[in-house]
Short mmCIF file of C-alpha atoms in Angstrom, two decimals:
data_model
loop_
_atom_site.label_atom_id
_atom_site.label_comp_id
_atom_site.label_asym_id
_atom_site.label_seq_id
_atom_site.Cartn_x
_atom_site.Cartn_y
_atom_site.Cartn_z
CA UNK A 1 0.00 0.00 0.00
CA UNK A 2 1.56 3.30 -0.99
CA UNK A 3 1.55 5.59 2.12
CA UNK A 4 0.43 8.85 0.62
CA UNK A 5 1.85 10.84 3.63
CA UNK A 6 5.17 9.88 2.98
CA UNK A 7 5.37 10.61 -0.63
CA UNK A 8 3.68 13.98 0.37
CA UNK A 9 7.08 14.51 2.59
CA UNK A 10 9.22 13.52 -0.25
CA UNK A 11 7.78 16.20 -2.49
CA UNK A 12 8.43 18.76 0.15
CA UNK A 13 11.99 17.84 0.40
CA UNK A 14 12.29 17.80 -3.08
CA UNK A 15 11.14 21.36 -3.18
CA UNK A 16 13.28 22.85 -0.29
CA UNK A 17 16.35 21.69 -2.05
CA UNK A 18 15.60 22.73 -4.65
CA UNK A 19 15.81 26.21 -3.74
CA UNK A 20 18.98 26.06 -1.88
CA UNK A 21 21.07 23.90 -4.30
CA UNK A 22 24.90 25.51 -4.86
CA UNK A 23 24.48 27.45 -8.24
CA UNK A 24 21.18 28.37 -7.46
CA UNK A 25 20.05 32.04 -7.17
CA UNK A 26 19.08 32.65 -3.26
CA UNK A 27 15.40 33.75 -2.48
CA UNK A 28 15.81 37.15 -0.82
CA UNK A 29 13.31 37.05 1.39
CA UNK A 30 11.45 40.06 4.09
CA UNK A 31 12.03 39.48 7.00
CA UNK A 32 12.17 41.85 11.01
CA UNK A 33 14.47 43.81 12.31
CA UNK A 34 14.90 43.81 16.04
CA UNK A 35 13.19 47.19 16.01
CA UNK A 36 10.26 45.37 14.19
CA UNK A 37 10.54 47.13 10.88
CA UNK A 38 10.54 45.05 7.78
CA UNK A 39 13.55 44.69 5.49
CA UNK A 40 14.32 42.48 2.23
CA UNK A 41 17.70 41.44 1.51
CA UNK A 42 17.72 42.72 -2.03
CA UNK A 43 18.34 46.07 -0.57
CA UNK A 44 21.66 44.68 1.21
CA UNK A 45 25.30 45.72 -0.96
CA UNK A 46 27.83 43.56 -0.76
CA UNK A 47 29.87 41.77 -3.61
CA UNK A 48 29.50 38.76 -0.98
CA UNK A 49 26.08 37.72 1.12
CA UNK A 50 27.02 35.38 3.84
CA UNK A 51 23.63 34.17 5.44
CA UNK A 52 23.85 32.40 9.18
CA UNK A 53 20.88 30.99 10.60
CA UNK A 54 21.48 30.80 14.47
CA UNK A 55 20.14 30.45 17.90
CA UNK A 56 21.38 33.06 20.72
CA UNK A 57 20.54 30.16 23.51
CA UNK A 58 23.36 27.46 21.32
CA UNK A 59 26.45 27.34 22.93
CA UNK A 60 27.97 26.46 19.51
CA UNK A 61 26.31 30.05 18.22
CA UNK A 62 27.42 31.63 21.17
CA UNK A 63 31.51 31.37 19.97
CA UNK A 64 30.91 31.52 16.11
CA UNK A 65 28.74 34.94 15.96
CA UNK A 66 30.80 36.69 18.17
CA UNK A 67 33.85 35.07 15.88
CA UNK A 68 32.24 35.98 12.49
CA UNK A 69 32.06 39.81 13.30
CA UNK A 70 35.18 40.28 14.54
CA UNK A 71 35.84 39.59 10.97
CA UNK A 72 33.25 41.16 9.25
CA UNK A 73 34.44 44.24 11.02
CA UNK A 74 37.76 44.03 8.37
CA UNK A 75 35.24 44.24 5.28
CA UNK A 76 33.50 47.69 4.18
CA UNK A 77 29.47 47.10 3.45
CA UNK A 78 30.59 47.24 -0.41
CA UNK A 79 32.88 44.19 0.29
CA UNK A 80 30.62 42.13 2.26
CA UNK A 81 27.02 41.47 3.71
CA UNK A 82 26.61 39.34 6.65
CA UNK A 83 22.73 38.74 7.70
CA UNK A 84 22.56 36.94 11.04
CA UNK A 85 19.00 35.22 11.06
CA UNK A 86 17.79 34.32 15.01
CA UNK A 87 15.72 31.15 14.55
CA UNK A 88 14.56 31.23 18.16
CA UNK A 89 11.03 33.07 19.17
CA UNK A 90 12.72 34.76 22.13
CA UNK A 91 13.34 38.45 21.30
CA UNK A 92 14.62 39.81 25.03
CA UNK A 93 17.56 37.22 24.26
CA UNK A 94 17.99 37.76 20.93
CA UNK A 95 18.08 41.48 21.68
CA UNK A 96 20.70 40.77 24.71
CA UNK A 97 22.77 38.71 22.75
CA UNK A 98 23.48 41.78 20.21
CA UNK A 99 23.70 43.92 22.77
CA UNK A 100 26.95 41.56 24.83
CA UNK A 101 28.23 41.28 21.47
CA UNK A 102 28.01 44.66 19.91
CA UNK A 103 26.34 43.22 16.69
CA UNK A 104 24.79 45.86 15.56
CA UNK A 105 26.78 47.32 12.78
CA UNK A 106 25.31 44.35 10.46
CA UNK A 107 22.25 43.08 9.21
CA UNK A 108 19.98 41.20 12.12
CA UNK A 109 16.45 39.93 11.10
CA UNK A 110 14.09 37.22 12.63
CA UNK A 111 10.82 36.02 12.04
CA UNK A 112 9.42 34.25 15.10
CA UNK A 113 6.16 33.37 13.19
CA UNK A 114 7.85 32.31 9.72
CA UNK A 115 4.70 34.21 7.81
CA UNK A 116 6.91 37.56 6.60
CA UNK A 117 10.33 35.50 4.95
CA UNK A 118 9.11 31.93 4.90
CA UNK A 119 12.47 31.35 4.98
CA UNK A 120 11.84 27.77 6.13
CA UNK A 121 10.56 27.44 2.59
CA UNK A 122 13.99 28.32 1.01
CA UNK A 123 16.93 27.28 2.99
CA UNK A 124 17.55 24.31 4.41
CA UNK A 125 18.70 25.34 8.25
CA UNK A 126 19.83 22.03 9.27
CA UNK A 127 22.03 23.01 12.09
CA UNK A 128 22.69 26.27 14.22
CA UNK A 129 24.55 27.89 12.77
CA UNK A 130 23.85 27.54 9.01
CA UNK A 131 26.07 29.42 6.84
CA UNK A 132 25.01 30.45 3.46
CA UNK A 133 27.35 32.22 1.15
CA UNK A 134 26.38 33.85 -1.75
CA UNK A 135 27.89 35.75 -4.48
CA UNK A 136 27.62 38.81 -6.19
CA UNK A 137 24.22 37.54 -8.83
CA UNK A 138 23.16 36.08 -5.20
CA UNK A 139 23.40 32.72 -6.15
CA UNK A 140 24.57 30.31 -3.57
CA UNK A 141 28.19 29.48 -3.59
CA UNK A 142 28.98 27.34 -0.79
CA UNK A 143 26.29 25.87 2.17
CA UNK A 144 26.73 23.33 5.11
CA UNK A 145 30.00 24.47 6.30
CA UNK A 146 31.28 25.37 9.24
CA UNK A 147 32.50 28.29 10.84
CA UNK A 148 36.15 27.90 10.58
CA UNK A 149 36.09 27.49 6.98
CA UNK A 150 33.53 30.70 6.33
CA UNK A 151 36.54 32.58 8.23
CA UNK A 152 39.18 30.76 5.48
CA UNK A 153 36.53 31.86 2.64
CA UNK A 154 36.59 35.21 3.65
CA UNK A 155 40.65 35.29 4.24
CA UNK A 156 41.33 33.98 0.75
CA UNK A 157 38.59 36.55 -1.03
CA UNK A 158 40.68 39.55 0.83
CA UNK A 159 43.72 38.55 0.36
CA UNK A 160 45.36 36.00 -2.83
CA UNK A 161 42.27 35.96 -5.09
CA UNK A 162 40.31 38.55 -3.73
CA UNK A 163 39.32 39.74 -7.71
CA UNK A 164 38.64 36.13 -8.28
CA UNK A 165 34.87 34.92 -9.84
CA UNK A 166 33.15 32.34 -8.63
CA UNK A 167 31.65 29.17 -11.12
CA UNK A 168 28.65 28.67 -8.48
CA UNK A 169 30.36 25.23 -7.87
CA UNK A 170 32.09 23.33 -4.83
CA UNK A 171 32.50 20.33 -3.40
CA UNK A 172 31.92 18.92 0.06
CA UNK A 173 33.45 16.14 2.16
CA UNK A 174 33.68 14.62 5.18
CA UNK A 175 37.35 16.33 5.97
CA UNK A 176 36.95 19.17 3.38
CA UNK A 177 35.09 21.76 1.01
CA UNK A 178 36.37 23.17 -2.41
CA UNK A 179 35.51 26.20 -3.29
CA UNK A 180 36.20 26.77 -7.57
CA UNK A 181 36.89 30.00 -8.22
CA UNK A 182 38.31 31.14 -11.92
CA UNK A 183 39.59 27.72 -12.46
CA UNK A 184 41.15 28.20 -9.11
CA UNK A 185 40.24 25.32 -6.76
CA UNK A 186 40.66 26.94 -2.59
CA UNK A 187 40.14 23.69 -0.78
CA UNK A 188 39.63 24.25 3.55
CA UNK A 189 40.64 21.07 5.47
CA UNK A 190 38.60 20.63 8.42
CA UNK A 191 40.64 20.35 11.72
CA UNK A 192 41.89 16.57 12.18
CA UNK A 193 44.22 14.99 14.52
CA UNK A 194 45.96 12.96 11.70
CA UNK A 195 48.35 14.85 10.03
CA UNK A 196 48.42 12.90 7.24
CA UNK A 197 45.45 15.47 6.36
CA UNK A 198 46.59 18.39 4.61
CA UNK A 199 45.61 21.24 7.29
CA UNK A 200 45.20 18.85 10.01
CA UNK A 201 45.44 19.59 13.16
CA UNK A 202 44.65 23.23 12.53
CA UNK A 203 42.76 23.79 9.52
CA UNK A 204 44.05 24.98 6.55
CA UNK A 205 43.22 26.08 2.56
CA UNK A 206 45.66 25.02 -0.49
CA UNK A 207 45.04 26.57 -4.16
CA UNK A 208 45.44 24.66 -7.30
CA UNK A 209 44.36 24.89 -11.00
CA UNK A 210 41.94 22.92 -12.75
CA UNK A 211 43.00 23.56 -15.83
#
């Protein structure tokens, strides 16, 4: 007998990914301010959009937020957009949290309800955080990686290819992601204790043609 429920699931997951797949263009979506007015990211400049999705209350969130704008504060608004997205529905925490961190100098939204961004509709938030990053068309360039290697993104943009294009293409595995970038491969190495690992032990990027 076919259960009807779970092909109904199945075409929802079908859908959400397909939103979110790396190449795609993002959905720029309305969403709150923690003053309560309404903003849509198409308004944000940036030739770079990095999107985190993130609870104040998760102790991971707690260290990578705090870490992600002390490097944001290196980029000017023309260089680089960072949105940080509270999931949770508590806005006296939310509001504290940005307030301890002095976070307000970028781009924070919410949407305790979900029934102004839908955003739920569009990205795939997994864990907290979830990064998005997306370039300058707004199409996604790199999701499902951790903090560390947003930070190695960001230092190899500013620094060595910093004029470099992205193809709207990388690959992910379990000790590493490749970012292609003008037929440029940046790969970041996770942190691993063998260091047989290129990067391991401390993390790491490498360049390489692919031509």
């Amino acid at each position: 007998m076919i259960n009807m429920k779970w092909i109904e699931r199945l075409k929802y997951t079908v859908k959400l990914k397909k939103h979110c797949l790396i190449g795609e263009k993002a959905v720029l979506f309305t969403a709150l301010t923690p003053q309560g007015d309404t903003l849509n990211l198409k308004y944000l400049s940036g030739k770079y959009m990095i999107i985190c999705f993130y609870d104040p209350d998760c102790t991971h969130c707690k260290e990578a937020i705090p870490s992600l704008h002390k490097l944001y504060k290196k980029y000017t608004p023309k260089e680089l957009s960072i949105v940080a997205f509270n999931i949770s529905d508590d806005i006296n925490l939310w509001r504290s949290f940005i307030q301890k961190h002095k976070l307000q100098d970028w781009t924070n939204l919410w949407d305790p309800d979900r029934d102004i961004s839908r955003y739920d509709n569009f990205y795939d938030t997994p864990l907290s955080p979830s990064f998005y990053i997306l370039d300058s068309e707004r199409r996604i360039i790199s999701k499902d990686i951790e903090i560390e290697e947003v930070k190695t993104f960001l230092t190899a943009v500013s620094a060595d290819v910093k004029d470099w294009k992205f193809t709207s293409k990388a690959y992910k595995a379990d000790d590493q992601v490749t970012f292609v970038i003008s037929g440029q491969m940046v790969t970041v190495y996770r942190e691993a204790e063998d260091e047989s690992v290129p990067g391991g032990g401390a993390g790491g990027a490498t360049t390489e043609s692919t031509t």
